[in-house]
Coordinates of C-alpha atoms in Angstrom, one line a residue:
M142 CA 38.3 -8.3 -3.8
E143 CA 37.3 -11.9 -4.5
D144 CA 34.5 -13.5 -2.5
I145 CA 35.8 -15.2 0.6
E146 CA 34.1 -18.5 1.4
D147 CA 34.5 -21.6 3.5
V148 CA 38.0 -23.1 3.5
L149 CA 37.0 -26.6 4.5
G150 CA 38.3 -28.0 1.2
P151 CA 36.7 -28.5 -2.1
A152 CA 34.3 -31.1 -0.8
G153 CA 33.2 -29.2 2.3
F154 CA 30.4 -31.1 4.0
S155 CA 29.4 -33.7 1.3
G156 CA 30.6 -31.3 -1.3
G157 CA 28.0 -28.7 -0.6
G158 CA 29.5 -26.5 2.1
A159 CA 28.0 -26.3 5.5
P160 CA 24.6 -27.8 6.1
P161 CA 21.9 -25.1 6.4
G162 CA 21.8 -23.9 10.0
L163 CA 25.2 -25.3 11.0
R164 CA 27.3 -22.6 12.6
L165 CA 30.9 -23.2 11.5
P166 CA 33.9 -22.4 13.7
L167 CA 35.2 -18.8 13.3
S168 CA 38.4 -20.1 11.9
T169 CA 36.6 -21.1 8.7
V170 CA 35.8 -17.5 7.8
A171 CA 38.6 -15.8 5.9
V172 CA 38.8 -12.2 6.7
K173 CA 40.7 -9.1 5.5
P174 CA 41.9 -6.9 8.4
K175 CA 41.3 -3.2 7.8
R176 CA 44.1 -0.8 7.9
R177 CA 43.9 1.7 10.7
S178 CA 45.6 4.9 11.7
S179 CA 48.2 4.7 14.5
R180 CA 45.8 6.8 16.6
L181 CA 43.0 4.3 16.2
A182 CA 45.4 1.4 16.8
Q183 CA 46.5 3.0 20.1
T184 CA 42.8 3.5 21.0
Q185 CA 42.1 -0.2 20.4
Q186 CA 45.0 -1.2 22.6
Q187 CA 43.0 0.1 25.5
P188 CA 41.3 -2.6 27.6
E189 CA 37.9 -3.1 26.1
A190 CA 35.1 -5.6 26.6
R191 CA 34.5 -7.4 23.3
I192 CA 32.8 -10.6 24.5
P193 CA 30.9 -12.0 21.4
G194 CA 27.2 -11.9 21.9
T195 CA 27.1 -9.0 24.3
Q196 CA 26.6 -6.2 21.7
T197 CA 23.5 -4.5 20.4
I198 CA 22.7 -4.9 16.7
Y199 CA 20.5 -2.4 14.7
V200 CA 18.7 -4.2 11.9
K201 CA 17.1 -2.2 9.0
T202 CA 15.2 -3.9 6.2
F203 CA 14.4 -2.5 2.7
G204 CA 12.2 -4.2 0.1
C205 CA 9.7 -7.1 -0.1
S206 CA 8.4 -9.5 2.4
H207 CA 11.0 -12.1 1.4
N208 CA 13.6 -9.6 2.5
Q209 CA 11.7 -9.1 5.8
S210 CA 11.7 -12.9 6.3
D211 CA 15.5 -13.0 5.8
S212 CA 16.0 -10.2 8.3
E213 CA 13.8 -12.1 10.8
Y214 CA 16.0 -15.2 10.4
M215 CA 19.2 -13.2 10.8
S216 CA 17.8 -11.5 13.9
G217 CA 16.8 -14.8 15.3
Q218 CA 20.3 -16.3 14.9
L219 CA 21.9 -13.2 16.4
S220 CA 19.5 -13.2 19.3
A221 CA 20.0 -16.9 19.9
F222 CA 23.7 -16.2 20.2
G223 CA 23.1 -13.5 22.8
Y224 CA 23.1 -10.3 20.7
A225 CA 20.4 -7.7 21.5
I226 CA 18.3 -6.6 18.5
T227 CA 17.2 -2.9 18.3
E228 CA 15.3 -0.6 16.0
E229 CA 17.2 2.4 17.4
P230 CA 20.5 3.0 15.4
E231 CA 22.1 5.5 17.8
G232 CA 22.8 3.1 20.7
A233 CA 23.7 0.1 18.5
D234 CA 27.2 -1.4 18.4
L235 CA 26.8 -2.6 14.8
W236 CA 24.4 -1.8 11.9
L237 CA 23.0 -4.6 9.7
I238 CA 21.3 -3.3 6.6
N239 CA 19.2 -5.7 4.5
T240 CA 18.9 -4.2 1.0
C241 CA 16.6 -4.1 -2.0
T242 CA 17.7 -3.6 -5.6
V243 CA 14.4 -3.2 -7.3
K244 CA 14.2 0.5 -7.6
N245 CA 16.6 3.5 -7.5
P246 CA 15.0 5.1 -4.4
S247 CA 15.4 2.0 -2.2
Q248 CA 19.1 1.7 -3.2
S249 CA 19.6 5.4 -2.7
A250 CA 18.1 5.1 0.8
M251 CA 20.7 2.3 1.4
T252 CA 23.5 4.5 0.3
T253 CA 22.3 7.3 2.6
L254 CA 22.2 4.9 5.5
I255 CA 25.6 3.6 4.8
S256 CA 27.0 7.2 4.8
K257 CA 25.3 7.8 8.2
C258 CA 26.8 4.7 9.6
K259 CA 30.3 5.6 8.4
N260 CA 29.9 9.1 9.9
A261 CA 28.8 7.6 13.2
N262 CA 31.9 5.3 13.0
K263 CA 29.8 2.2 13.5
P264 CA 30.8 -1.3 12.2
L265 CA 28.5 -2.2 9.3
V266 CA 27.2 -5.3 7.6
V267 CA 25.2 -5.0 4.3
A268 CA 23.0 -8.0 3.3
G269 CA 20.4 -8.7 0.7
C270 CA 19.9 -8.2 -3.0
V271 CA 22.2 -5.2 -3.6
P272 CA 25.5 -6.8 -2.6
Q273 CA 24.4 -10.1 -4.2
G274 CA 23.5 -8.5 -7.5
S275 CA 26.0 -5.6 -7.6
R276 CA 29.0 -6.7 -5.5
D277 CA 31.4 -4.2 -7.0
L278 CA 29.4 -1.0 -6.0
K279 CA 31.7 1.7 -4.8
E280 CA 29.5 2.2 -1.8
L281 CA 30.3 -1.3 -0.6
E282 CA 34.0 -1.0 -0.6
G283 CA 35.6 -1.8 2.7
I284 CA 32.2 -3.1 4.1
S285 CA 31.3 -6.6 5.2
I286 CA 28.7 -8.1 3.0
I287 CA 26.6 -11.2 3.1
G288 CA 24.5 -12.7 0.3
V289 CA 20.9 -13.8 0.1
Q290 CA 21.8 -17.5 0.5
Q291 CA 24.4 -17.0 3.3
I292 CA 22.0 -15.7 6.0
D293 CA 22.8 -18.7 8.1
R294 CA 26.3 -17.4 8.5
V295 CA 25.3 -14.0 9.8
V296 CA 26.7 -14.6 13.4
E297 CA 30.2 -15.2 12.1
V298 CA 30.1 -12.2 9.8
V299 CA 28.9 -9.9 12.7
E300 CA 31.6 -11.3 15.1
E301 CA 34.4 -10.7 12.6
T302 CA 33.1 -7.3 11.6
L303 CA 33.0 -6.2 15.3
K304 CA 36.7 -7.2 15.5
G305 CA 37.4 -4.8 12.7
H306 CA 37.6 -7.3 9.9
E307 CA 36.0 -7.2 6.4
V308 CA 34.1 -10.3 5.5
R309 CA 32.4 -11.2 2.2
L310 CA 30.1 -14.2 1.8
L311 CA 28.4 -14.2 -1.6
S312 CA 28.7 -17.5 -3.4
R313 CA 25.4 -19.4 -4.0
K314 CA 24.9 -22.6 -2.1
T315 CA 21.9 -24.7 -0.9
L316 CA 18.8 -22.9 0.3
P317 CA 18.9 -21.6 3.9
S318 CA 17.1 -23.9 6.3
L319 CA 13.6 -23.0 7.3
D320 CA 14.3 -24.1 10.8
L321 CA 16.8 -21.4 11.7
P322 CA 16.0 -19.3 14.8
K323 CA 13.7 -16.5 13.9
V324 CA 12.6 -13.2 15.5
R325 CA 9.3 -12.1 13.9
K326 CA 8.7 -8.4 13.5
N327 CA 5.1 -9.3 14.2
K328 CA 4.7 -12.4 16.4
F329 CA 1.3 -13.2 14.8
I330 CA 2.6 -13.2 11.2
E331 CA 4.9 -15.8 9.7
I332 CA 6.5 -14.9 6.3
L333 CA 7.2 -18.3 4.8
P334 CA 9.5 -18.3 1.7
I335 CA 8.4 -21.2 -0.5
N336 CA 11.1 -20.6 -3.2
V337 CA 13.8 -18.2 -4.2
G338 CA 14.5 -16.8 -7.6
C339 CA 12.2 -17.1 -10.6
L340 CA 11.9 -18.5 -14.1
G341 CA 11.3 -15.2 -15.8
A342 CA 13.8 -12.9 -17.6
C343 CA 12.1 -9.5 -17.5
T344 CA 14.3 -6.9 -19.2
Y345 CA 14.0 -4.4 -16.4
C346 CA 14.5 -6.8 -13.4
K347 CA 17.6 -6.6 -11.3
T348 CA 16.4 -8.9 -8.6
K349 CA 17.0 -11.9 -10.9
H350 CA 20.7 -11.0 -10.7
A351 CA 20.5 -11.4 -6.9
R352 CA 18.0 -14.1 -6.3
G353 CA 18.9 -16.2 -9.3
H354 CA 17.1 -19.1 -11.0
L355 CA 14.1 -20.8 -9.3
G356 CA 14.9 -22.9 -6.3
S357 CA 11.9 -24.4 -4.4
Y358 CA 11.7 -25.8 -0.9
S359 CA 10.1 -29.3 -0.6
I360 CA 6.5 -29.6 0.3
D361 CA 7.3 -31.7 3.3
G362 CA 9.7 -29.1 4.6
L363 CA 7.2 -26.3 4.2
V364 CA 4.4 -28.3 5.8
D365 CA 6.6 -29.1 8.8
R366 CA 7.3 -25.3 9.1
V367 CA 3.6 -24.6 9.0
K368 CA 2.9 -27.0 11.8
I369 CA 5.6 -25.4 14.0
V370 CA 4.4 -21.8 13.5
V371 CA 0.8 -22.7 14.1
S372 CA 1.8 -24.3 17.4
E373 CA 3.7 -21.0 18.2
G374 CA 0.5 -19.0 17.9
V375 CA 1.0 -17.5 14.5
R376 CA -2.3 -16.2 13.1
E377 CA -1.3 -15.3 9.5
I378 CA 1.0 -17.2 7.2
W379 CA 2.2 -15.3 4.1
L380 CA 3.6 -17.4 1.4
S381 CA 6.4 -15.4 -0.1
S382 CA 8.7 -15.6 -3.1
E383 CA 9.7 -13.7 -6.2
D384 CA 7.0 -15.6 -8.1
T385 CA 4.7 -17.8 -6.0
G386 CA 3.0 -19.3 -9.1
A387 CA 6.3 -20.8 -10.4
Y388 CA 6.7 -22.9 -7.2
G389 CA 7.8 -26.5 -7.7
R390 CA 8.6 -26.5 -11.4
D391 CA 12.2 -27.2 -10.6
I392 CA 11.4 -30.2 -8.3
G393 CA 8.6 -31.8 -10.2
T394 CA 5.5 -30.4 -8.4
N395 CA 3.4 -27.3 -8.5
L396 CA 1.7 -24.6 -6.4
P397 CA -1.7 -26.3 -6.1
N398 CA -0.1 -29.4 -4.6
L399 CA 1.7 -27.2 -2.0
L400 CA -1.4 -25.2 -1.1
S401 CA -3.5 -28.4 -0.6
A402 CA -0.9 -29.8 1.7
I403 CA -0.7 -26.6 3.7
V404 CA -4.4 -26.0 4.0
A405 CA -4.8 -29.5 5.4
E406 CA -2.7 -28.4 8.4
L407 CA -4.5 -25.2 9.2
P408 CA -6.7 -25.2 12.4
A409 CA -10.4 -25.9 11.7
D410 CA -11.4 -23.0 14.0
R411 CA -10.0 -20.6 11.4
S412 CA -7.6 -19.1 14.0
T413 CA -4.8 -19.1 11.4
M414 CA -5.3 -17.7 7.9
L415 CA -3.2 -18.3 4.8
R416 CA -2.3 -15.5 2.3
I417 CA -1.0 -16.5 -1.1
G418 CA 1.8 -14.3 -2.4
M419 CA 2.3 -12.6 -5.7
T420 CA 2.1 -14.7 -8.9
N421 CA 2.8 -13.7 -12.5
P422 CA 0.1 -14.6 -15.0
P423 CA 2.1 -17.2 -17.0
F424 CA 2.5 -19.6 -14.1
I425 CA -1.1 -19.5 -12.8
L426 CA -3.0 -19.9 -16.1
E427 CA -2.9 -23.7 -16.2
H428 CA -3.9 -23.9 -12.5
L429 CA -6.8 -21.4 -12.3
N430 CA -9.5 -23.9 -11.2
E431 CA -7.2 -25.4 -8.6
I432 CA -6.1 -22.0 -7.2
A433 CA -9.7 -20.9 -7.1
S434 CA -10.6 -24.0 -5.1
V435 CA -8.0 -23.1 -2.5
L436 CA -9.0 -19.5 -2.4
R437 CA -12.5 -20.5 -1.5
H438 CA -11.3 -22.4 1.6
P439 CA -12.4 -20.8 4.9
C440 CA -8.8 -20.5 6.1
V441 CA -7.4 -18.8 3.0
Y442 CA -7.7 -15.1 2.3
T443 CA -9.6 -14.5 -1.0
F444 CA -6.8 -12.1 -2.2
L445 CA -4.2 -12.4 -4.9
H446 CA -1.5 -10.1 -6.3
V447 CA -1.3 -10.5 -10.0
P448 CA 1.0 -7.8 -11.7
V449 CA 0.1 -6.8 -15.2
Q450 CA 2.7 -4.0 -15.6
S451 CA 1.1 -2.6 -18.8
G452 CA -2.1 -2.7 -20.7
S453 CA -0.2 -2.9 -24.0
D454 CA 0.9 -6.1 -25.6
A455 CA 3.7 -4.2 -27.3
V456 CA 5.1 -3.0 -24.0
L457 CA 4.7 -6.4 -22.4
K458 CA 6.7 -7.9 -25.2
A459 CA 9.5 -5.4 -24.7
M460 CA 9.4 -6.2 -21.0
N461 CA 9.7 -9.9 -21.9
R462 CA 6.8 -10.6 -19.6
E463 CA 5.7 -13.8 -21.5
Y464 CA 2.0 -13.2 -21.4
T465 CA -0.6 -10.9 -23.1
V466 CA -3.2 -8.6 -21.8
S467 CA -5.9 -11.0 -22.8
E468 CA -4.2 -13.7 -20.6
F469 CA -4.2 -11.3 -17.7
R470 CA -7.9 -10.7 -18.3
M471 CA -8.5 -14.4 -18.3
V472 CA -6.8 -14.8 -14.9
V473 CA -8.8 -11.9 -13.3
D474 CA -12.1 -12.9 -14.9
T475 CA -11.8 -16.6 -14.0
L476 CA -10.8 -16.0 -10.3
C477 CA -13.5 -13.4 -9.9
E478 CA -16.1 -15.7 -11.3
L479 CA -15.1 -18.8 -9.3
V480 CA -14.2 -17.1 -5.9
P481 CA -16.9 -15.1 -4.0
G482 CA -15.6 -11.8 -2.8
M483 CA -12.3 -12.1 -4.7
Q484 CA -9.9 -9.2 -4.3
I485 CA -7.1 -8.7 -6.8
A486 CA -4.2 -6.3 -6.7
T487 CA -1.9 -5.4 -9.6
D488 CA 1.2 -3.4 -10.6
I489 CA 1.7 -0.8 -13.3
I490 CA 5.0 0.6 -14.6
C491 CA 4.6 4.0 -16.3
G492 CA 7.1 5.1 -18.9
F493 CA 8.8 1.9 -19.8
P494 CA 11.2 2.5 -22.7
G495 CA 9.3 2.7 -26.0
E496 CA 5.9 3.2 -24.4
T497 CA 3.9 5.4 -26.7
D498 CA 0.9 7.6 -25.9
E499 CA -1.3 4.9 -27.4
D500 CA 0.3 2.2 -25.2
F501 CA -0.3 4.2 -22.1
A502 CA -3.9 4.9 -23.2
Q503 CA -4.5 1.1 -23.3
T504 CA -3.1 0.9 -19.7
V505 CA -5.5 3.6 -18.5
K506 CA -8.4 1.8 -20.3
L507 CA -7.5 -1.5 -18.6
I508 CA -7.5 0.1 -15.1
K509 CA -10.7 2.0 -15.7
E510 CA -12.4 -1.1 -17.0
Y511 CA -11.5 -3.4 -14.1
K512 CA -11.4 -0.8 -11.3
L513 CA -9.2 -3.1 -9.2
P514 CA -9.1 -2.1 -5.5
Q515 CA -5.3 -2.1 -5.3
V516 CA -3.1 -0.7 -8.1
H517 CA 0.6 -0.1 -7.3
I518 CA 1.8 2.5 -9.7
S519 CA 5.5 3.1 -10.3
Q520 CA 7.6 5.1 -12.7
F521 CA 10.2 3.2 -14.7
Y522 CA 13.6 3.0 -13.1
P523 CA 16.5 1.8 -15.2
R524 CA 18.5 -0.7 -13.2
P525 CA 22.2 -1.0 -14.1
G526 CA 23.1 -4.2 -15.9
T527 CA 19.6 -4.9 -17.2
P528 CA 18.6 -4.8 -21.0
A529 CA 16.0 -2.1 -20.3
A530 CA 18.7 0.2 -19.0
R531 CA 20.1 0.3 -22.6
M532 CA 16.8 1.0 -24.3
K533 CA 15.7 4.5 -25.5
K534 CA 14.0 6.1 -22.5
V535 CA 10.8 8.0 -22.4
P536 CA 11.5 11.6 -21.3
S537 CA 11.3 11.9 -17.5
I538 CA 8.7 14.7 -17.7
E539 CA 6.4 12.5 -19.7
V540 CA 7.0 9.5 -17.3
K541 CA 6.0 11.7 -14.3
K542 CA 3.0 13.0 -16.2
R543 CA 1.7 9.5 -17.0
S544 CA 2.2 8.4 -13.4
R545 CA 0.2 11.3 -12.1
E546 CA -2.6 10.7 -14.6
L547 CA -2.9 7.1 -13.8
T548 CA -2.8 7.8 -10.1
S549 CA -5.7 10.3 -10.5
V550 CA -7.7 7.7 -12.4
F551 CA -7.2 5.1 -9.7
E552 CA -7.9 7.5 -6.8
A553 CA -11.2 8.5 -8.5
F554 CA -12.5 5.0 -7.7
S555 CA -14.7 4.6 -4.6
P556 CA -14.2 0.9 -3.7
Y557 CA -15.5 1.1 -0.2
Q558 CA -19.0 2.5 -1.0
G559 CA -21.7 0.3 0.3
L560 CA -19.7 -1.5 3.0
E561 CA -21.1 0.8 5.8
G562 CA -23.5 -1.1 8.0
K563 CA -22.3 -4.6 7.0
V564 CA -21.0 -7.2 9.4
E565 CA -17.7 -8.8 8.5
R566 CA -15.4 -11.2 10.3
I567 CA -11.8 -9.9 10.6
W568 CA -8.5 -11.3 11.8
I569 CA -6.7 -8.8 14.0
T570 CA -2.9 -8.9 14.0
E571 CA -1.5 -5.4 14.5
I572 CA -1.6 -2.1 16.2
A573 CA -2.0 0.9 13.8
T574 CA 0.7 3.5 13.7
D575 CA -1.3 5.9 15.8
G576 CA -1.3 3.5 18.7
V577 CA -5.1 3.8 19.0
H578 CA -6.7 1.5 16.4
L579 CA -6.1 -2.2 15.9
V580 CA -5.7 -3.5 12.3
G581 CA -7.7 -6.4 11.1
H582 CA -8.5 -7.9 7.7
T583 CA -11.6 -9.4 6.2
K584 CA -11.4 -12.7 4.3
G585 CA -10.9 -10.6 1.2
Y586 CA -8.0 -8.9 3.0
I587 CA -9.8 -5.6 3.3
Q588 CA -8.1 -3.5 6.0
V589 CA -10.4 -2.6 8.9
L590 CA -9.5 -0.3 11.7
V591 CA -11.1 -0.9 15.1
I592 CA -10.7 0.5 18.6
A593 CA -10.4 -2.5 20.9
P594 CA -8.1 -3.7 23.7
D595 CA -4.7 -5.1 22.9
S596 CA -5.8 -8.4 24.2
M597 CA -7.7 -8.9 20.9
L598 CA -4.5 -9.1 19.0
G599 CA -4.2 -12.6 17.5
T600 CA -7.9 -13.2 17.6
S601 CA -10.8 -12.9 15.1
A602 CA -14.0 -11.1 15.6
N603 CA -17.2 -10.0 13.9
V604 CA -17.3 -6.3 13.3
K605 CA -19.9 -3.9 12.0
I606 CA -18.6 -1.4 9.5
T607 CA -19.4 2.0 10.9
S608 CA -17.8 4.3 8.2
V609 CA -15.5 4.2 5.2
G610 CA -12.9 6.5 3.8
R611 CA -10.8 6.3 0.6
W612 CA -8.1 4.2 2.0
S613 CA -9.5 2.4 5.1
V614 CA -12.6 1.0 6.6
F615 CA -13.6 1.6 10.2
G616 CA -15.6 -0.9 12.3
E617 CA -16.9 -1.6 15.8
V618 CA -16.3 -5.0 17.4
I619 CA -19.6 -6.8 18.1
E620 CA -19.5 -7.8 21.7
G621 CA -18.8 -11.5 22.4
S622 CA -17.8 -12.1 18.8
I623 CA -14.2 -13.1 19.3
A624 CA -14.0 -16.3 17.3
A625 CA -10.4 -17.4 17.3
K626 CA -10.8 -20.0 20.0
E627 CA -14.5 -20.0 20.8
V628 CA -16.1 -20.7 17.5
L629 CA -16.2 -23.9 15.4
K630 CA -15.5 -26.5 18.1
Q631 CA -15.6 -29.2 15.5
N632 CA -12.5 -31.3 14.7
P633 CA -10.5 -30.8 11.5
A634 CA -12.1 -33.7 9.7
E635 CA -15.6 -32.3 10.3
A636 CA -14.5 -28.9 9.1
Q637 CA -13.0 -30.2 5.9
E638 CA -16.2 -32.2 5.2
E639 CA -18.3 -29.2 5.8
Y640 CA -16.1 -27.2 3.4
R641 CA -16.4 -29.9 0.7
E642 CA -20.2 -30.0 1.1
N643 CA -20.6 -26.2 0.7
H644 CA -18.0 -26.0 -2.0
A645 CA -20.3 -26.3 -5.0
E646 CA -22.9 -24.0 -3.6
E647 CA -20.4 -21.2 -3.0
A648 CA -19.1 -21.4 -6.6
T649 CA -22.5 -21.1 -8.3
C650 CA -22.8 -18.3 -10.7
S651 CA -26.1 -16.9 -12.1
T652 CA -26.9 -14.1 -14.4
N653 CA -28.6 -11.1 -13.0
S654 CA -31.0 -8.8 -14.8
C655 CA -28.2 -6.7 -16.2
G656 CA -26.6 -9.6 -17.8
S657 CA -23.5 -9.7 -15.6
C658 CA -22.3 -12.6 -13.6
A659 CA -23.4 -12.6 -10.0
C660 CA -21.6 -15.0 -7.6
S661 CA -23.3 -16.3 -4.5
G662 CA -21.0 -15.3 -1.7
A663 CA -20.4 -16.9 1.7
E664 CA -22.6 -14.2 3.4
N665 CA -25.3 -14.6 0.8
V666 CA -24.4 -11.2 -0.8
A667 CA -24.3 -11.1 -4.6
Q668 CA -20.8 -10.4 -5.8
Q669 CA -20.5 -8.8 -9.2
C670 CA -17.9 -10.5 -11.4
G671 CA -16.1 -9.7 -14.6
P672 CA -14.4 -6.5 -15.8
H673 CA -16.7 -4.1 -13.8
R674 CA -16.7 -6.1 -10.6
S675 CA -15.1 -3.2 -8.6
E676 CA -18.4 -1.2 -8.8
D677 CA -19.7 -3.7 -6.2
P678 CA -19.2 -2.4 -2.7
S679 CA -17.5 -5.5 -1.6
D680 CA -14.5 -4.6 -3.8
A681 CA -12.6 -2.6 -1.2
P682 CA -8.9 -2.0 -1.3
T683 CA -6.7 -4.6 0.2
D684 CA -3.1 -4.6 1.4
C685 CA -0.7 -5.7 -1.3
G686 CA 0.8 -9.1 -1.5
D687 CA 4.4 -10.0 -1.9
A688 CA 6.6 -7.7 -3.9
T689 CA 7.1 -8.6 -7.5
C690 CA 10.7 -9.4 -8.6
E691 CA 10.3 -6.4 -10.9
E692 CA 8.8 -3.8 -8.8
A693 CA 8.8 -4.5 -5.1
A694 CA 8.0 -1.6 -2.9
Q695 CA 7.8 -2.6 0.7
Y696 CA 4.6 -4.6 0.7
T697 CA 4.0 -5.2 4.3
L698 CA 0.8 -4.3 6.1
V699 CA -0.5 -1.0 4.9
R700 CA -0.8 0.7 8.3
R701 CA -1.7 4.0 6.8
N702 CA -1.5 7.2 8.9
V703 CA -4.7 7.2 10.8
E704 CA -4.9 11.0 11.1
R705 CA -5.0 11.2 7.3
T706 CA -7.5 8.4 7.2
M707 CA -9.7 10.1 9.7
K708 CA -9.6 13.3 7.7
T709 CA -10.6 11.3 4.6
R710 CA -13.3 9.6 6.6
E711 CA -14.8 12.9 7.6
S712 CA -14.6 14.4 4.1
D713 CA -16.1 11.3 2.5
T714 CA -18.9 10.8 4.9
G715 CA -19.5 14.4 5.9
K716 CA -19.4 13.3 9.6
P717 CA -16.9 14.1 12.2
V718 CA -15.1 11.3 14.1
V719 CA -17.6 9.9 16.5
K720 CA -17.4 11.0 20.1
D721 CA -17.1 7.6 21.7
Q722 CA -13.9 6.9 19.6
Q723 CA -12.5 10.2 21.0
V724 CA -13.3 9.0 24.5
N725 CA -11.7 5.7 23.9
L726 CA -8.7 7.5 22.5
A727 CA -8.4 9.4 25.8
N728 CA -8.8 6.3 27.8
R729 CA -6.2 4.4 25.8
R730 CA -3.6 7.2 26.4
V731 CA -4.4 7.7 30.0
I732 CA -1.7 5.2 31.1
N733 CA 1.0 7.1 29.2
I734 CA -0.2 10.4 30.7
D735 CA 0.0 8.9 34.2
R736 CA 3.5 7.7 33.6
I737 CA 4.5 11.2 32.5
L738 CA 3.0 12.7 35.6
W739 CA 4.8 10.2 37.9
V740 CA 8.1 10.9 36.2
G741 CA 7.5 14.6 36.6
L742 CA 6.8 14.2 40.3
A743 CA 9.9 12.1 40.7
V744 CA 12.1 14.7 39.0
S745 CA 10.6 17.5 41.1
F746 CA 11.2 15.6 44.3
A747 CA 14.8 14.8 43.3
T748 CA 15.4 18.5 42.4
T749 CA 14.0 19.6 45.8
L750 CA 16.1 17.2 47.7
A751 CA 19.2 18.2 45.8
L752 CA 18.5 21.9 46.6
F753 CA 17.9 21.1 50.3
V754 CA 21.3 19.2 50.5
L755 CA 23.1 22.1 48.7
L756 CA 21.6 24.7 51.0
S757 CA 22.4 22.7 54.1
Y758 CA 26.0 22.3 52.8
K759 CA 26.4 26.1 52.4
I760 CA 24.9 26.9 55.8
F761 CA 27.2 24.4 57.4
W762 CA 30.4 25.9 55.9
S763 CA 29.2 29.5 56.4
S764 CA 29.0 28.9 60.2
Y765 CA 32.9 28.3 60.3

């Protein structure tokens, strides 16, 4: 079936289709009615309430933070038109699945969910990278689909699908507007797409088929969006794209220019923090000093996701990554030297076609040498239509073996050692999955779990690190330390001036007695730089940045299972979970227990009343 697009004529609106954000009349969407059995047709002839905007929509998102942002924009438009958005599929009137095409598992999960939807006889819309990059998939036959650059048309697609029509909107057009209505999954976090697509041509990448060539938003448009979200109470802004470092090369600007403009609009009290997304090495090399300058800013997390993928130049060449291992080293070494407390995450693909034992050994050596706090390890997945899918594969048994070996190497690191007892400022934005802890991040984006009231969400506070585990850090909030609105009363100009005055001092680097570079950090703690930097206790694991176009898993907040974390905490420290945390846990759950008791009492009362009425009824009739 051919893509069905606007039928306004060849010119459309100024030759470019509908302006971003403009909702066209339903008559402009061409649809293909589905054939139905006579029984189904008879059923639909029954009087039925089908008022547009009154139904409930289940939205499920796979993939990277860019996909999550798209889902939030689609949810916002649907909500603005009256639809209810839910995370419970059973009671929904329509399912909207936003898909990821990076790996086989994510696409397989999509296929499973589509089957469940069909078995439940629910209307379905599939969005995202899978239909955009593989529109002829058998699983998508007879299903409404919407492309990555058509998300501003989601209301029309949903309405027609609810009527029983099949709609396909896939043709590329102008970038979706940043000012569309949006329902954030976390009201304190704004995922801000700065560009779509990339300039690379990685031989294994399927996302390029979906997201296309680089397309950047203007600096003015992005800055205006930042102003809006800050006024709405957002506390973290994540810059998101398939390759953040490539920003602006298609419109005559670059990433440092954008970052400087955004940082100038962030509140001086540090109530809103900026997180820079994933960048591939080729597009950051020429801007290392400028990027380091921005990362040192008080309102920017000192964290960056720089995927290396392999420690072998031969494998990188086969991947068409357009950089060498030495250039990756230059990025890491320079940022670590210039930015106190710098945290870097990376990605590794195990078993790329043609990878030899020696190639893999070089990867292991690189990871052991740098001991980076976050390494996202993946097995190679051949994606249909990519050059790598036609290359001679490494046996799957060997791929799994290498993945396990590298994982064991990484898990042997102890990046949190030495943090216990330190005081760190954290920005709190989320409730952990156990419902007990709140999740905060240090300036280096180290995840810290604290027990505190929900009123602290959206604030920052000083915490004392009480204990550490392999995957998370635990802390206690220092009383009276909430800093989001109470600290730094100076105006933005004064804050910027203070930052400039302290800039040179923060970047100084001296040589210690061991001959390694020691950077003077903001808290006057020596930060070890260079290849062995992760031996320093400050190099704790961070959450990952935006998903790479090659290898995106779902890089949102880590939110690890706290039960597992507590077990790790106990095994690592030799101490049980402290008693006061157990008491706080009981206090936090007492509200839920009270509700259960009240519900139980209400049910008992209703049952007793029903039995009394029934007994009276029987006595009354037995008397006749």
